N, CA and C atoms as an extended XYZ file, in Angstrom:
225
Properties=species:S:1:pos:R:3:atomname:S:1:resname:S:1:resid:I:1 pbc="F F F"
N        11.697       19.304        2.582 N   MET     1
C        11.205       18.699        3.926 CA  MET     1
C        10.020       17.823        3.764 C   MET     1
N        10.084       16.571        4.507 N   THR     2
C         9.230       15.430        4.484 CA  THR     2
C         8.021       15.710        5.135 C   THR     2
N         6.934       15.150        4.717 N   SER     3
C         5.820       15.461        5.342 CA  SER     3
C         5.704       14.155        6.717 C   SER     3
N         4.801       14.668        7.841 N   ILE     4
C         4.772       13.755        8.859 CA  ILE     4
C         4.027       12.425        8.691 C   ILE     4
N         3.303       12.478        7.625 N   HIS     5
C         2.889       11.054        6.990 CA  HIS     5
C         3.834       10.264        6.470 C   HIS     5
N         5.022       10.800        5.696 N   GLU     6
C         5.893       10.029        5.248 CA  GLU     6
C         6.910        9.637        6.517 C   GLU     6
N         7.053       10.424        7.304 N   TYR     7
C         7.995       10.202        8.379 CA  TYR     7
C         7.273        8.955        8.973 C   TYR     7
N         6.318        8.831        9.199 N   PHE     8
C         5.637        7.681       10.008 CA  PHE     8
C         5.559        6.685        9.074 C   PHE     8
N         5.530        6.727        7.915 N   TRP     9
C         5.648        5.667        6.904 CA  TRP     9
C         7.026        4.868        7.033 C   TRP     9
N         8.036        5.905        7.132 N   ARG    10
C         9.333        5.428        7.108 CA  ARG    10
C         9.643        4.758        8.242 C   ARG    10
N         9.294        5.218        9.601 N   VAL    11
C         9.448        4.647       10.704 CA  VAL    11
C         8.806        3.079       10.887 C   VAL    11
N         7.321        3.243       10.366 N   GLY    12
C         6.793        1.937       10.060 CA  GLY    12
C         7.357        1.145        9.139 C   GLY    12
N         8.265        1.408        8.176 N   ILE    13
C         8.893        0.295        7.574 CA  ILE    13
C        10.160       -0.009        8.190 C   ILE    13
N        10.865        0.677        8.763 N   ALA    14
C        12.030        0.174        9.703 CA  ALA    14
C        11.604       -0.454       10.994 C   ALA    14
N        10.596       -0.415       11.417 N   LEU    15
C         9.779       -1.315       12.324 CA  LEU    15
C         9.845       -2.594       12.082 C   LEU    15
N         9.119       -2.742       10.666 N   SER    16
C         8.995       -4.082        9.966 CA  SER    16
C        10.117       -4.490        9.837 C   SER    16
N        11.100       -3.980        9.236 N   ILE    17
C        12.368       -4.516        9.256 CA  ILE    17
C        13.130       -5.004       10.337 C   ILE    17
N        12.881       -4.231       11.537 N   LEU    18
C        13.602       -4.730       12.620 CA  LEU    18
C        12.625       -5.932       13.253 C   LEU    18
N        11.397       -5.994       13.354 N   ILE    19
C        10.701       -7.123       13.604 CA  ILE    19
C        11.121       -8.483       12.696 C   ILE    19
N        11.391       -8.274       11.885 N   ASN    20
C        11.710       -9.477       10.644 CA  ASN    20
C        13.308       -9.742       11.004 C   ASN    20
N        14.145       -8.847       11.392 N   VAL    21
C        15.314       -9.385       11.684 CA  VAL    21
C        15.486      -10.065       13.240 C   VAL    21
N        14.585       -9.358       13.960 N   LEU    22
C        14.813      -10.094       15.151 CA  LEU    22
C        14.097      -11.542       15.146 C   LEU    22
N        13.228      -11.788       14.140 N   LEU    23
C        12.650      -13.149       14.134 CA  LEU    23
C        13.409      -14.023       13.054 C   LEU    23
N        14.661      -13.530       12.647 N   GLY    24
C        15.435      -14.306       11.807 CA  GLY    24
C        15.549      -14.055       10.735 C   GLY    24
N        14.921      -12.978        9.724 N   GLY    25
C        14.643      -12.534        8.468 CA  GLY    25
C        16.147      -11.801        8.160 C   GLY    25
N        15.956      -11.740        6.718 N   TYR    26
C        17.094      -10.601        6.187 CA  TYR    26
C        17.193       -9.294        6.589 C   TYR    26
N        18.134       -8.478        6.766 N   SER    27
C        18.260       -7.330        7.257 CA  SER    27
C        17.543       -6.251        6.501 C   SER    27
N        17.322       -6.436        5.216 N   ASN    28
C        16.730       -5.446        4.307 CA  ASN    28
C        15.434       -6.105        4.071 C   ASN    28
N        14.656       -6.776        4.509 N   GLN    29
C        13.384       -7.213        4.330 CA  GLN    29
C        12.357       -7.064        4.962 C   GLN    29
N        11.141       -6.441        4.833 N   THR    30
C        10.167       -6.225        5.696 CA  THR    30
C         9.607       -7.433        5.986 C   THR    30
N         8.765       -7.741        7.177 N   PHE    31
C         8.041       -8.759        7.601 CA  PHE    31
C         6.719       -8.846        6.642 C   PHE    31
N         6.243       -8.081        6.008 N   SER    32
C         5.209       -8.393        4.904 CA  SER    32
C         5.703       -9.112        3.814 C   SER    32
N         6.858       -8.734        3.418 N   ALA    33
C         7.827       -9.558        2.308 CA  ALA    33
C         8.133      -10.890        2.526 C   ALA    33
N         8.430      -11.180        4.080 N   ARG    34
C         8.850      -12.349        4.468 CA  ARG    34
C         7.779      -13.310        4.487 C   ARG    34
N         6.370      -12.590        4.855 N   ASN    35
C         5.254      -13.382        4.986 CA  ASN    35
C         4.892      -13.916        3.515 C   ASN    35
N         5.032      -13.014        2.537 N   TYR    36
C         4.676      -13.342        1.095 CA  TYR    36
C         5.562      -14.515        0.670 C   TYR    36
N         6.876      -14.275        1.068 N   ALA    37
C         7.823      -15.526        0.628 CA  ALA    37
C         7.378      -16.757        1.408 C   ALA    37
N         7.053      -16.889        2.393 N   TRP    38
C         6.275      -17.979        3.291 CA  TRP    38
C         5.242      -18.575        2.228 C   TRP    38
N         4.543      -17.772        2.015 N   LYS    39
C         3.369      -18.076        1.481 CA  LYS    39
C         3.614      -18.808       -0.142 C   LYS    39
N         4.457      -18.182       -0.679 N   ARG    40
C         4.899      -18.901       -1.989 CA  ARG    40
C         5.270      -20.064       -1.520 C   ARG    40
N         6.067      -20.309       -0.474 N   ARG    41
C         6.743      -21.683       -0.249 CA  ARG    41
C         5.785      -22.868        0.334 C   ARG    41
N         4.555      -22.329        0.491 N   GLY    42
C         3.607      -23.003        1.095 CA  GLY    42
C         3.735      -23.198        2.654 C   GLY    42
N         4.461      -22.441        3.169 N   GLN    43
C         4.419      -22.349        4.622 CA  GLN    43
C         3.377      -21.564        5.303 C   GLN    43
N         3.275      -21.684        6.433 N   PRO    44
C         2.418      -20.961        7.525 CA  PRO    44
C         2.681      -19.579        7.148 C   PRO    44
N         1.877      -18.633        7.227 N   ASN    45
C         1.959      -17.479        6.953 CA  ASN    45
C         0.599      -16.531        7.421 C   ASN    45
N         0.867      -15.095        7.588 N   ILE    46
C        -0.175      -14.239        8.137 CA  ILE    46
C        -0.600      -13.086        7.086 C   ILE    46
N        -0.140      -13.560        5.653 N   VAL    47
C        -0.393      -12.530        4.656 CA  VAL    47
C        -1.702      -12.018        4.502 C   VAL    47
N        -2.775      -12.875        4.804 N   TRP    48
C        -4.037      -12.333        4.811 CA  TRP    48
C        -4.350      -11.394        5.913 C   TRP    48
N        -3.616      -11.675        6.978 N   LEU    49
C        -3.908      -10.639        8.307 CA  LEU    49
C        -3.201       -9.164        7.779 C   LEU    49
N        -1.971       -9.108        7.156 N   ILE    50
C        -1.252       -7.948        7.195 CA  ILE    50
C        -2.056       -7.412        6.264 C   ILE    50
N        -2.337       -7.930        4.625 N   ASP    51
C        -3.192       -7.380        3.954 CA  ASP    51
C        -4.473       -6.699        4.308 C   ASP    51
N        -5.147       -7.635        5.247 N   LEU    52
C        -6.355       -6.811        5.744 CA  LEU    52
C        -5.924       -5.705        6.847 C   LEU    52
N        -4.808       -5.550        7.602 N   LEU    53
C        -4.747       -4.374        8.418 CA  LEU    53
C        -4.175       -3.284        7.560 C   LEU    53
N        -3.712       -3.334        6.256 N   PHE    54
C        -3.374       -2.503        5.505 CA  PHE    54
C        -4.590       -2.037        4.360 C   PHE    54
N        -5.595       -2.634        4.509 N   ASN    55
C        -6.557       -2.808        3.807 CA  ASN    55
C        -6.189       -2.733        2.125 C   ASN    55
N        -5.291       -3.662        1.983 N   ASP    56
C        -4.980       -3.743        0.579 CA  ASP    56
C        -4.344       -5.294        0.300 C   ASP    56
N        -5.240       -5.712       -0.529 N   ASP    57
C        -5.038       -7.158       -1.006 CA  ASP    57
C        -3.872       -7.803       -1.237 C   ASP    57
N        -3.101       -6.796       -2.071 N   LYS    58
C        -1.659       -6.967       -2.616 CA  LYS    58
C        -0.690       -6.422       -1.697 C   LYS    58
N        -0.687       -6.002       -0.401 N   HIS    59
C         0.273       -5.313        0.062 CA  HIS    59
C         1.290       -6.276        0.344 C   HIS    59
N         1.327       -7.260        0.860 N   CYS    60
C         2.477       -8.313        0.886 CA  CYS    60
C         3.168       -8.566       -0.437 C   CYS    60
N         2.346       -8.920       -1.291 N   LEU    61
C         2.849       -9.125       -2.859 CA  LEU    61
C         3.742       -7.973       -3.240 C   LEU    61
N         3.054       -6.944       -3.052 N   GLN    62
C         4.008       -5.639       -3.541 CA  GLN    62
C         5.294       -5.519       -2.688 C   GLN    62
N         5.190       -5.800       -1.270 N   SER    63
C         6.331       -5.777       -0.766 CA  SER    63
C         7.418       -6.717       -1.054 C   SER    63
N         6.899       -7.915       -1.256 N   TRP    64
C         7.902       -9.007       -1.803 CA  TRP    64
C         8.646       -8.786       -3.251 C   TRP    64
N         7.513       -8.287       -3.877 N   THR    65
C         8.116       -7.717       -5.211 CA  THR    65
C         9.119       -6.686       -5.246 C   THR    65
N         8.971       -5.563       -4.223 N   TYR    66
C         9.794       -4.717       -4.134 CA  TYR    66
C        10.911       -5.141       -3.890 C   TYR    66
N        11.125       -6.157       -2.532 N   TRP    67
C        12.395       -6.753       -2.033 CA  TRP    67
C        13.194       -7.566       -3.095 C   TRP    67
N        12.471       -8.117       -3.906 N   ILE    68
C        13.035       -9.123       -5.233 CA  ILE    68
C        13.680       -8.320       -5.955 C   ILE    68
N        13.221       -7.186       -6.275 N   LEU    69
C        13.940       -6.247       -7.340 CA  LEU    69
C        15.108       -5.400       -6.628 C   LEU    69
N        15.138       -5.309       -5.564 N   ARG    70
C        15.973       -4.239       -4.725 CA  ARG    70
C        17.119       -4.982       -3.752 C   ARG    70
N        16.976       -6.226       -3.476 N   LYS    71
C        17.878       -6.971       -2.567 CA  LYS    71
C        19.035       -7.065       -3.132 C   LYS    71
N        19.557       -7.098       -4.195 N   ASP    72
C        20.847       -6.949       -4.534 CA  ASP    72
C        21.533       -5.760       -4.785 C   ASP    72
N        20.762       -4.735       -5.152 N   ILE    73
C        21.111       -3.560       -5.489 CA  ILE    73
C        21.964       -2.931       -4.249 C   ILE    73
N        21.105       -2.913       -2.913 N   ASP    74
C        21.591       -2.481       -1.989 CA  ASP    74
C        22.932       -2.929       -1.327 C   ASP    74
N        23.406       -4.088       -1.786 N   ARG    75
C        24.460       -4.428       -1.038 CA  ARG    75
C        25.776       -3.927       -1.360 C   ARG    75
């Protein structure tokens, strides 16, 4: 059985993906990963804000890295 913390973490990831898709992103990418991709391309982004909210200066980088490694596996 999963803990309540894990449940809410997974719901948060699902909401992040939903927000990303509603804004035109890939269906398996979180909003954090998308923002880091924007940062890499020199586009406007809110990586600094997302990282601050998660109190982790590498949250978006880690989300993007995870997405890059897994994006072709889930298809």
